[in-house]
Coordinates of C-alpha atoms and ligand atoms in Angstrom, one line a residue:
M1 CA 2.6 21.6 24.9
A2 CA 6.1 21.7 26.4
D3 CA 6.4 20.8 30.1
K4 CA 6.6 23.7 32.4
I5 CA 10.0 24.4 34.0
K6 CA 10.2 23.4 37.6
V7 CA 11.9 25.8 40.1
F8 CA 12.5 24.6 43.7
V9 CA 12.6 27.2 46.5
P10 CA 12.7 25.7 50.0
R11 CA 10.0 26.3 52.5
E12 CA 12.1 25.5 55.6
T13 CA 12.8 27.7 58.6
S14 CA 16.4 28.6 57.8
A15 CA 15.6 29.4 54.2
L16 CA 12.5 31.4 55.1
S17 CA 14.5 33.4 57.7
L18 CA 16.8 34.4 54.9
G19 CA 14.0 35.5 52.6
A20 CA 13.0 32.4 50.6
D21 CA 9.3 33.4 50.5
D22 CA 10.2 36.7 48.9
V23 CA 12.4 35.0 46.4
A24 CA 9.6 32.6 45.5
D25 CA 7.1 35.4 45.1
R26 CA 9.5 37.4 42.9
I27 CA 10.2 34.4 40.6
Q28 CA 6.5 33.7 40.2
S29 CA 5.8 37.4 39.5
L30 CA 8.4 37.5 36.8
D31 CA 7.3 34.3 35.1
A32 CA 3.9 33.0 36.1
D33 CA 4.5 30.0 33.9
V34 CA 7.2 28.3 35.9
T35 CA 6.0 25.5 38.3
L36 CA 7.2 26.5 41.7
V37 CA 7.9 23.6 44.1
R38 CA 8.4 24.5 47.8
N39 CA 10.8 21.7 48.8
G40 CA 12.6 20.9 52.0
S41 CA 16.1 22.1 52.6
W42 CA 19.2 20.0 51.6
G43 CA 20.7 21.3 54.9
M44 CA 23.4 23.6 53.4
C45 CA 22.3 26.5 55.5
W46 CA 25.1 28.8 54.5
L47 CA 23.8 28.7 50.9
E48 CA 20.1 29.4 51.7
P49 CA 18.0 30.4 50.1
L50 CA 19.3 27.8 47.7
I51 CA 17.0 27.6 44.6
E52 CA 17.2 24.9 41.9
V53 CA 16.0 24.5 38.3
E54 CA 15.2 21.1 36.9
I55 CA 16.8 20.6 33.5
D56 CA 16.7 17.3 31.7
G57 CA 15.9 15.6 35.0
E58 CA 18.9 17.2 36.8
R59 CA 18.8 19.9 39.4
I60 CA 21.0 23.0 38.9
A61 CA 21.5 25.0 42.1
Y62 CA 21.9 28.8 42.7
G63 CA 22.6 30.2 46.1
P64 CA 22.4 32.1 48.3
V65 CA 19.8 34.0 46.3
S66 CA 18.4 37.3 47.5
V67 CA 15.2 38.8 46.2
D68 CA 17.4 41.4 44.5
D69 CA 19.2 38.7 42.5
V70 CA 16.1 37.3 40.9
H71 CA 15.8 39.8 38.1
D72 CA 19.4 39.2 37.2
L73 CA 18.9 35.5 37.3
F74 CA 16.2 35.8 34.7
K75 CA 18.5 38.0 32.6
A76 CA 21.2 35.3 32.9
D77 CA 18.6 32.7 31.7
F78 CA 18.8 30.6 34.8
L79 CA 15.8 28.7 33.8
R80 CA 18.1 27.1 31.2
G81 CA 21.1 26.8 33.5
G82 CA 22.6 30.2 32.6
D83 CA 25.7 31.4 34.3
H84 CA 25.4 33.8 37.2
A85 CA 27.5 34.6 40.3
C86 CA 25.1 32.5 42.4
K87 CA 25.4 29.4 40.2
L88 CA 26.6 26.4 42.1
G89 CA 26.3 23.8 39.4
K90 CA 24.5 20.4 39.8
T91 CA 23.1 20.1 43.3
A92 CA 24.2 16.5 43.5
D93 CA 27.8 17.5 42.8
I94 CA 28.2 20.1 45.6
P95 CA 30.9 18.5 47.7
Y96 CA 29.1 19.2 51.0
L97 CA 26.2 17.1 49.8
K98 CA 28.1 14.6 47.6
N99 CA 30.4 13.5 50.4
Q100 CA 27.6 12.6 52.8
D101 CA 25.9 9.2 53.4
R102 CA 22.3 10.2 53.1
W103 CA 20.1 7.6 54.6
T104 CA 17.5 9.2 56.9
F105 CA 17.7 12.5 54.9
R106 CA 17.6 10.8 51.5
R107 CA 14.4 12.7 50.4
C108 CA 15.1 16.0 52.3
G109 CA 15.5 18.7 49.6
L110 CA 14.4 16.4 46.9
T111 CA 10.7 16.4 47.3
D112 CA 7.7 18.6 48.1
P113 CA 7.3 17.6 51.8
V114 CA 3.5 17.5 51.8
S115 CA 3.0 15.8 48.5
L116 CA 2.0 12.2 49.0
D117 CA 2.6 11.6 45.3
D118 CA 6.1 12.8 45.5
Y119 CA 6.7 10.8 48.7
C120 CA 5.4 7.6 47.1
A121 CA 7.3 8.2 43.8
N122 CA 10.5 8.4 45.8
G123 CA 10.2 5.1 47.8
G124 CA 7.8 6.4 50.4
F125 CA 5.8 3.8 52.4
N126 CA 7.8 0.9 51.0
G127 CA 9.2 0.4 54.5
F128 CA 5.7 0.1 56.0
L129 CA 4.6 -2.2 53.1
A130 CA 7.6 -4.4 53.8
A131 CA 6.8 -4.4 57.5
T132 CA 3.2 -5.6 56.8
K133 CA 4.7 -8.5 54.9
M134 CA 7.4 -9.5 57.5
G135 CA 5.2 -9.0 60.5
P136 CA 6.2 -7.7 64.0
D137 CA 8.9 -10.3 64.6
G138 CA 10.5 -9.7 61.2
V139 CA 10.5 -5.9 61.9
L140 CA 12.1 -6.4 65.3
E141 CA 14.7 -8.6 63.8
Q142 CA 15.7 -6.1 61.2
V143 CA 15.8 -3.2 63.6
K144 CA 18.0 -5.2 66.0
K145 CA 20.3 -6.2 63.1
S146 CA 20.6 -2.6 62.0
G147 CA 22.3 -1.8 65.4
L148 CA 20.3 1.5 65.4
R149 CA 20.7 3.4 68.7
G150 CA 18.6 6.2 69.9
R151 CA 19.5 9.5 68.3
G152 CA 17.9 11.6 71.1
G153 CA 21.1 11.5 73.2
A154 CA 21.3 8.3 75.3
G155 CA 22.1 6.0 72.4
F156 CA 20.0 3.1 73.7
P157 CA 19.5 0.3 71.2
T158 CA 16.2 0.9 69.5
G159 CA 15.5 -2.8 68.7
I160 CA 15.8 -3.8 72.4
K161 CA 13.5 -1.0 73.4
W162 CA 10.9 -2.1 70.9
Q163 CA 11.2 -5.7 71.9
T164 CA 10.5 -4.8 75.5
V165 CA 7.3 -2.9 74.5
A166 CA 6.3 -5.8 72.2
N167 CA 6.7 -8.3 75.0
A168 CA 4.6 -6.2 77.5
A169 CA 1.0 -7.3 77.7
A170 CA -1.5 -4.4 77.7
D171 CA -4.8 -3.3 76.3
Q172 CA -3.2 -0.1 75.0
K173 CA 0.4 0.8 73.9
Y174 CA 1.8 4.1 72.7
I175 CA 4.4 5.4 70.4
A176 CA 5.7 8.8 71.7
C177 CA 8.0 10.7 69.4
N178 CA 10.3 13.1 71.1
A179 CA 10.6 16.2 68.9
D180 CA 11.5 18.6 71.7
E181 CA 15.0 19.2 70.2
G182 CA 16.2 21.4 73.0
D183 CA 20.0 20.9 72.5
S184 CA 22.0 24.0 71.5
G185 CA 23.0 24.0 67.9
T186 CA 20.6 21.2 66.8
F187 CA 18.0 21.3 64.1
S188 CA 17.9 17.8 62.5
D189 CA 14.5 16.9 63.9
R190 CA 13.1 20.2 62.5
M191 CA 14.7 19.7 59.1
L192 CA 13.4 16.2 58.8
M193 CA 9.9 17.2 59.9
E194 CA 9.8 20.2 57.6
G195 CA 11.5 18.4 54.7
D196 CA 10.1 14.9 54.8
P197 CA 7.3 14.6 57.4
F198 CA 5.8 11.5 55.9
C199 CA 9.1 9.7 56.7
L200 CA 8.6 10.3 60.4
I201 CA 4.9 9.2 60.1
E202 CA 6.0 6.0 58.3
G203 CA 8.6 5.3 61.1
M204 CA 5.9 5.6 63.7
M205 CA 3.6 3.3 61.7
I206 CA 6.4 0.7 61.6
A207 CA 7.1 1.1 65.3
G208 CA 3.3 0.8 66.1
L209 CA 3.1 -2.4 64.0
A210 CA 6.1 -3.9 65.6
V211 CA 5.0 -3.4 69.2
G212 CA 1.2 -3.5 68.9
A213 CA 0.5 0.3 69.5
S214 CA -2.4 2.0 67.9
R215 CA -1.9 5.5 69.2
G216 CA 1.0 7.8 68.6
Y217 CA 2.0 11.3 69.9
V218 CA 4.6 13.7 68.6
Y219 CA 5.9 16.1 71.2
L220 CA 7.1 19.1 69.3
R221 CA 8.8 22.2 70.8
S222 CA 6.8 25.4 70.6
E223 CA 9.7 27.3 69.1
Y224 CA 9.1 25.5 65.7
P225 CA 5.9 27.1 64.3
L226 CA 6.6 26.2 60.7
T227 CA 7.4 22.6 61.7
R228 CA 4.0 22.6 63.4
R229 CA 2.2 23.7 60.3
V230 CA 4.0 21.4 57.9
F231 CA 3.7 18.3 60.1
S232 CA 0.0 19.0 60.9
N233 CA -0.6 19.3 57.2
A234 CA 1.2 16.1 56.5
L235 CA -0.8 14.3 59.2
Q236 CA -4.1 15.4 57.6
V237 CA -2.9 14.4 54.1
A238 CA -1.9 11.0 55.3
K239 CA -5.2 10.5 57.1
D240 CA -7.3 11.6 54.1
A241 CA -5.4 9.1 51.9
G242 CA -5.9 6.2 54.3
W243 CA -2.2 6.1 55.5
L244 CA -3.4 6.8 59.1
G245 CA -6.5 5.7 60.9
K246 CA -8.3 2.4 60.9
N247 CA -7.1 -0.6 58.8
I248 CA -4.4 1.3 57.0
Q249 CA -4.3 0.4 53.3
G250 CA -6.2 -2.8 54.1
S251 CA -3.4 -4.1 56.4
G252 CA -5.6 -4.6 59.4
F253 CA -3.3 -2.2 61.4
D254 CA -4.7 1.0 63.0
L255 CA -2.7 4.1 64.0
E256 CA -3.8 7.6 65.0
I257 CA -1.2 10.2 65.6
D258 CA -1.7 13.5 67.5
L259 CA 0.7 16.4 67.6
H260 CA 1.3 18.0 71.0
I261 CA 3.1 21.3 71.4
G262 CA 5.5 21.8 74.3
A263 CA 5.8 25.0 76.4
G264 CA 9.5 25.8 76.1
S265 CA 11.1 23.7 78.8
Y266 CA 14.4 22.0 78.1
V267 CA 13.9 19.3 80.7
C268 CA 10.6 18.3 78.9
G269 CA 12.9 16.6 76.4
E270 CA 13.8 14.1 79.1
E271 CA 11.6 11.2 78.2
T272 CA 9.7 10.8 81.5
A273 CA 9.2 14.6 81.9
M274 CA 7.9 14.6 78.3
L275 CA 5.4 11.9 79.3
E276 CA 4.2 13.9 82.3
S277 CA 3.8 16.9 80.0
L278 CA 1.9 14.8 77.4
E279 CA -0.4 13.8 80.2
G280 CA -1.1 17.5 80.9
K281 CA 1.0 17.7 84.0
A282 CA 4.1 19.8 84.9
G283 CA 7.2 18.5 83.2
I284 CA 8.9 16.9 86.2
V285 CA 11.1 13.9 85.8
R286 CA 9.8 10.5 87.0
H287 CA 11.8 7.9 88.8
K288 CA 13.0 5.0 86.7
P289 CA 12.2 2.1 87.0
P290 CA 9.6 1.5 85.9
L291 CA 10.9 2.2 82.4
P292 CA 8.5 3.9 80.0
A293 CA 8.7 0.7 77.9
I294 CA 6.8 -1.0 80.7
K295 CA 4.9 1.8 82.3
G296 CA 4.9 4.9 80.2
L297 CA 2.2 7.2 78.9
F298 CA -0.9 7.0 81.0
G299 CA 0.8 4.0 82.7
K300 CA 0.9 1.9 79.5
P301 CA 3.9 0.4 77.7
T302 CA 5.3 3.2 75.5
V303 CA 8.1 3.4 72.9
V304 CA 9.7 6.8 73.4
N305 CA 12.0 7.6 70.4
N306 CA 13.6 10.6 68.9
V307 CA 12.5 11.8 65.5
I308 CA 15.7 10.7 63.8
S309 CA 15.6 7.2 65.3
L310 CA 12.1 6.7 64.0
A311 CA 12.8 8.3 60.6
S312 CA 15.8 6.0 60.1
V313 CA 13.6 2.9 60.2
P314 CA 11.7 3.0 56.9
G315 CA 15.1 2.8 55.0
I316 CA 16.2 -0.1 57.3
L317 CA 13.2 -2.1 56.3
V318 CA 13.6 -1.4 52.6
E319 CA 17.3 -2.0 52.4
G320 CA 17.8 -4.4 55.3
G321 CA 19.2 -4.0 58.8
E322 CA 22.6 -5.4 57.7
N323 CA 23.0 -2.8 55.1
Y324 CA 22.4 0.0 57.6
A325 CA 24.9 -1.7 60.1
A326 CA 27.5 -1.8 57.3
Y327 CA 27.8 2.0 57.8
G328 CA 29.5 3.1 61.0
F329 CA 32.2 2.3 63.3
N330 CA 32.7 -0.1 66.3
R331 CA 29.3 -0.3 68.1
S332 CA 28.0 2.9 66.5
K333 CA 26.2 1.6 63.5
G334 CA 24.7 3.5 60.6
T335 CA 24.7 7.2 60.1
L336 CA 24.2 10.3 62.2
A337 CA 22.8 13.6 61.1
F338 CA 25.5 16.0 62.5
Q339 CA 24.5 19.6 62.8
L340 CA 27.3 22.2 62.4
A341 CA 26.6 25.4 64.3
G342 CA 28.1 28.3 66.2
N343 CA 31.1 30.1 64.7
I344 CA 31.4 28.0 61.6
K345 CA 31.8 29.0 57.9
R346 CA 29.6 26.4 56.4
G347 CA 26.9 25.6 59.0
G348 CA 24.3 23.0 58.2
L349 CA 23.4 19.4 58.4
V350 CA 25.8 16.6 57.5
E351 CA 24.6 13.0 57.5
K352 CA 27.6 10.7 57.7
A353 CA 28.5 7.3 58.9
F354 CA 29.9 7.2 62.4
G355 CA 33.7 7.2 62.5
L356 CA 34.7 10.4 60.8
T357 CA 36.7 12.7 63.1
L358 CA 35.6 16.0 64.5
R359 CA 38.3 17.7 62.5
E360 CA 36.9 16.2 59.2
L361 CA 33.5 17.4 60.2
I362 CA 34.5 20.9 61.2
E363 CA 37.2 21.6 58.7
D364 CA 36.3 19.5 55.5
F365 CA 32.6 20.1 55.7
G366 CA 32.4 23.2 57.9
G367 CA 35.4 25.1 56.4
G368 CA 36.6 26.3 59.9
T369 CA 35.3 29.3 61.7
A370 CA 33.1 32.0 60.2
S371 CA 35.3 34.6 61.8
G372 CA 38.4 33.3 60.1
R373 CA 40.1 33.1 63.5
D374 CA 41.5 29.9 65.0
I375 CA 39.2 27.3 66.5
R376 CA 39.6 27.1 70.3
A377 CA 36.8 24.9 71.5
V378 CA 34.1 22.7 70.2
Q379 CA 31.1 21.6 72.2
V380 CA 29.5 18.3 71.0
G381 CA 26.2 17.0 72.2
G382 CA 24.3 20.0 73.4
P383 CA 24.5 22.0 76.5
L384 CA 25.4 19.0 78.6
G385 CA 28.2 18.0 76.3
A386 CA 31.9 18.4 76.9
Y387 CA 34.1 21.1 75.3
F388 CA 36.8 19.7 73.1
P389 CA 40.2 21.5 72.7
V390 CA 41.9 21.5 69.3
S391 CA 44.2 18.6 70.5
L392 CA 41.2 16.3 70.6
L393 CA 39.8 17.2 67.2
D394 CA 41.1 13.9 65.7
T395 CA 38.8 11.9 67.9
P396 CA 36.5 9.7 65.8
L397 CA 32.9 10.3 66.2
D398 CA 31.4 7.2 67.8
Y399 CA 29.5 6.8 71.1
E400 CA 32.2 4.7 72.9
T401 CA 35.3 6.7 71.8
F402 CA 33.6 9.9 72.9
A403 CA 32.6 8.5 76.3
E404 CA 36.3 7.4 76.8
V405 CA 37.4 11.0 76.4
G406 CA 34.7 12.3 78.8
G407 CA 32.3 13.4 76.0
T408 CA 29.0 12.6 74.5
I409 CA 27.7 12.7 70.9
G410 CA 24.1 13.3 72.1
H411 CA 21.8 14.4 69.3
G412 CA 24.8 15.2 67.0
G413 CA 25.0 19.0 67.6
V414 CA 28.4 20.5 67.1
V415 CA 29.0 24.1 68.2
V416 CA 32.3 25.7 67.3
F417 CA 34.0 28.6 69.2
D418 CA 37.0 30.6 68.0
D419 CA 39.9 31.9 70.1
C420 CA 37.8 34.8 71.5
V421 CA 35.8 32.4 73.7
D422 CA 36.0 32.8 77.5
M423 CA 35.8 29.2 78.8
A424 CA 35.2 30.3 82.4
A425 CA 32.1 32.1 81.2
Q426 CA 31.0 29.0 79.3
A427 CA 31.4 26.9 82.4
R428 CA 29.4 29.4 84.4
F429 CA 26.8 29.3 81.7
A430 CA 26.5 25.5 82.0
M431 CA 25.7 25.8 85.7
E432 CA 23.3 28.7 85.1
F433 CA 21.5 26.9 82.3
C434 CA 21.0 23.9 84.7
A435 CA 19.8 26.2 87.5
I436 CA 17.2 27.7 85.1
E437 CA 16.0 24.5 83.4
S438 CA 16.2 22.1 86.4
C439 CA 12.8 20.5 87.1
G440 CA 13.6 20.8 90.8
K441 CA 12.9 17.3 91.8
C442 CA 16.3 16.4 93.2
T443 CA 18.7 18.4 95.4
P444 CA 22.1 17.9 93.6
C445 CA 20.7 19.5 90.5
R446 CA 18.3 22.1 91.9
I447 CA 20.6 23.4 94.6
G448 CA 24.0 22.2 93.2
S449 CA 23.6 24.2 90.0
V450 CA 22.9 27.5 91.9
R451 CA 25.9 26.8 94.2
G452 CA 27.9 26.0 91.0
V453 CA 27.3 29.4 89.6
E454 CA 28.4 31.0 92.9
V455 CA 31.6 29.0 93.1
I456 CA 32.6 29.8 89.5
D457 CA 31.9 33.4 90.2
R458 CA 34.3 33.3 93.1
I459 CA 36.9 31.6 90.9
I460 CA 36.5 34.3 88.2
A461 CA 36.9 36.9 90.9
D462 CA 40.1 35.2 92.1
A463 CA 38.7 34.7 95.6
N464 CA 40.5 31.6 97.1
R465 CA 40.8 30.2 93.6
D466 CA 42.5 26.9 94.5
G467 CA 40.0 26.2 97.3
N468 CA 37.1 27.0 95.1
L469 CA 38.3 24.9 92.2
E470 CA 38.5 22.0 94.6
L471 CA 35.0 22.8 95.8
L472 CA 33.8 22.9 92.2
S473 CA 35.2 19.5 91.6
E474 CA 33.5 18.0 94.7
L475 CA 30.2 19.7 93.7
C476 CA 30.5 18.1 90.2
D477 CA 31.1 14.7 91.8
T478 CA 27.9 15.1 93.9
M479 CA 25.9 16.2 90.8
V480 CA 27.1 13.2 88.7
D481 CA 26.6 10.7 91.5
G482 CA 23.4 12.0 93.1
S483 CA 21.2 13.5 90.3
L484 CA 18.1 11.7 89.2
C485 CA 18.5 12.3 85.5
A486 CA 21.1 13.5 83.0
M487 CA 20.3 17.1 83.4
G488 CA 22.0 17.4 86.7
G489 CA 24.2 14.3 86.1
M490 CA 25.8 15.7 82.9
T491 CA 26.0 19.4 83.6
P492 CA 29.5 18.7 85.1
F493 CA 30.7 17.5 81.6
P494 CA 31.0 21.0 80.1
V495 CA 32.2 22.5 83.4
R496 CA 34.9 19.9 84.0
S497 CA 36.1 19.9 80.4
A498 CA 36.4 23.6 80.5
V499 CA 38.5 23.5 83.7
K500 CA 40.6 20.6 82.4
Y501 CA 41.4 21.8 78.9
F502 CA 41.3 25.5 79.4
P503 CA 42.8 26.0 82.9
E504 CA 44.3 29.4 81.9
D505 CA 40.8 30.9 81.7
F506 CA 40.2 30.0 85.4
N507 CA 43.6 31.3 86.4
N508 CA 42.8 34.9 85.7
P509 CA 42.5 37.6 88.4
S510 CA 39.5 39.6 87.2
G511 CA 40.4 42.2 84.7
A512 CA 43.9 40.9 83.9
E513 CA 45.0 40.3 80.4
K514 CA 44.7 36.6 79.3
Ligands
FMN1 C1 17.6 17.0 80.1 C2 17.3 16.1 78.9 C3 16.8 16.6 77.8 C4 16.6 15.8 76.7 N1 16.1 16.3 75.5 C5 15.8 15.5 74.5 C6 15.2 16.0 73.3 O1 15.0 17.2 73.2 N2 14.9 15.1 72.3 C7 15.2 13.8 72.4 O2 14.9 13.0 71.5 N3 15.7 13.3 73.5 C8 16.0 14.1 74.6 N4 16.5 13.5 75.7 C9 16.7 12.1 75.8 C10 15.4 11.4 76.2 O3 15.3 11.3 77.6 C11 15.3 9.9 75.6 O4 16.6 9.3 75.9 C12 15.1 9.9 74.1 O5 14.0 10.6 73.7 C13 14.8 8.4 73.7 O6 14.7 8.3 72.3 P1 15.9 7.6 71.5 O7 16.1 6.3 72.1 O8 15.3 7.5 70.1 O9 17.0 8.5 71.5 C14 16.8 14.4 76.8 C15 17.3 13.9 78.0 C16 17.6 14.7 79.0 C17 18.1 14.2 80.3
SF4_2 S1 18.6 16.1 87.8 FE1 17.6 18.1 87.7 S2 16.2 17.9 86.0 FE2 16.8 15.8 86.5 S3 15.3 15.1 88.1 FE3 16.9 16.1 89.2 S4 16.2 18.2 89.5 FE4 15.0 17.3 87.8

């Protein structure tokens, strides 16, 4: 009997929000014989729902496909690669995907996320098996060699963090994965956890083995209900197959992982507030030191890492730290999963070695604005990131170069604005966001952000504009110098960049034409 034809329809939040479930149902109702695989997304959001047919071992893509297109697709014989207005050709040849450096996201889109067979058939758990052979010291050496830095925002070297936890003597250590993903325009943690959840589990296993931790927690934002379902399912599948629990695959290594759901607070993404929240307390930032690596969850040494940091490690152990470090630029090694959002034609996820410019990312991959108007500002690194004017679009994306121009790469979120944006309103929004999300522990952030909104309101209303601009600058100095964490300490980044690069928006008597 001939093999059944395989059709792939993503089960991933952006694809589902655009009707992927209905498309899948319609395909199955018109041909009950096709094998429907619900894969992760390749990250080309503007083409979702992007469906694929496997023909002679190759994937042929069609997208965006609506439920109303399905009948016509059958008429066009799409199961054999027939022509249709939605046909995109071979998936692997779509330039957006072809021009990426897929390392962490190598399996995302390729596999059925909760099929262990699919995971193992595509290199899954080879990183962990390599780790059991090389032992904790060997793992630490490879992670250090890779130059991997934390992808959650601060860019701290992962190998050094792991070494600190490994060196700490304790009866219990923890791996705490930060999946709070609160930054505006970001979705890489979600895509990874929905598209390749075993990869995160494997990264946590390797971290646990390296530092001597037998318990792990994943702190997931509540706004990701599908991610919660997919990841819970993957945890159960891994446990049932002996990839989690006691004496994993006879290695002598134990690891339990629990999934914890947050309650919608941005500051709970800050690592110490996250630990408080995991302990069942209000998400209020802790003083540092002590570092979480020395005294973290329940007072024990804890590795806190972002999803993408952990999910990058299995590949590093399979291919070697040096090979990962060969990607990248200056001290920013490896790849980053950039996320293109806002007013952009081709929004989605682009995993690329550090060093490409913002312009290449936004124009070559993103295709410019969705509105077709000129780009005016680009915010990189979430709500605490600076706004870049067009004159800075040729800045290469690496941690140090961005810091030199007053910016941050953060978690890789890139939000594009066209020439309709009002930058004074954006600066006000930054202060307002801080006022709403502040944990309240320190005065420069708790009070400063409220005063910041008031001062910007006066500037917008043209009341003693010069005096208030000076006051805003002093307030920003106080927040940078006096805040306990980066919430208050970095809110001045978007505010100051808006004033510096877009002064005309602050020079506007209310109601006057700009
Ligand atoms: C206000 C605030 C929010 C943060 N939100 C997140 C987040 O959602 N996810 C994340 O991984 N890191 C977030 N961070 C950074 C974490 O504090 C921490 O640096 C990170 O989880 C460490 O992991 P990494 O070294 O793998 O990046 C946030 C920091 C601050 C100050
Ligand atoms: S800067 Fe803001 S969020 Fe951070 S500790 Fe102070 S009050 Fe809390």
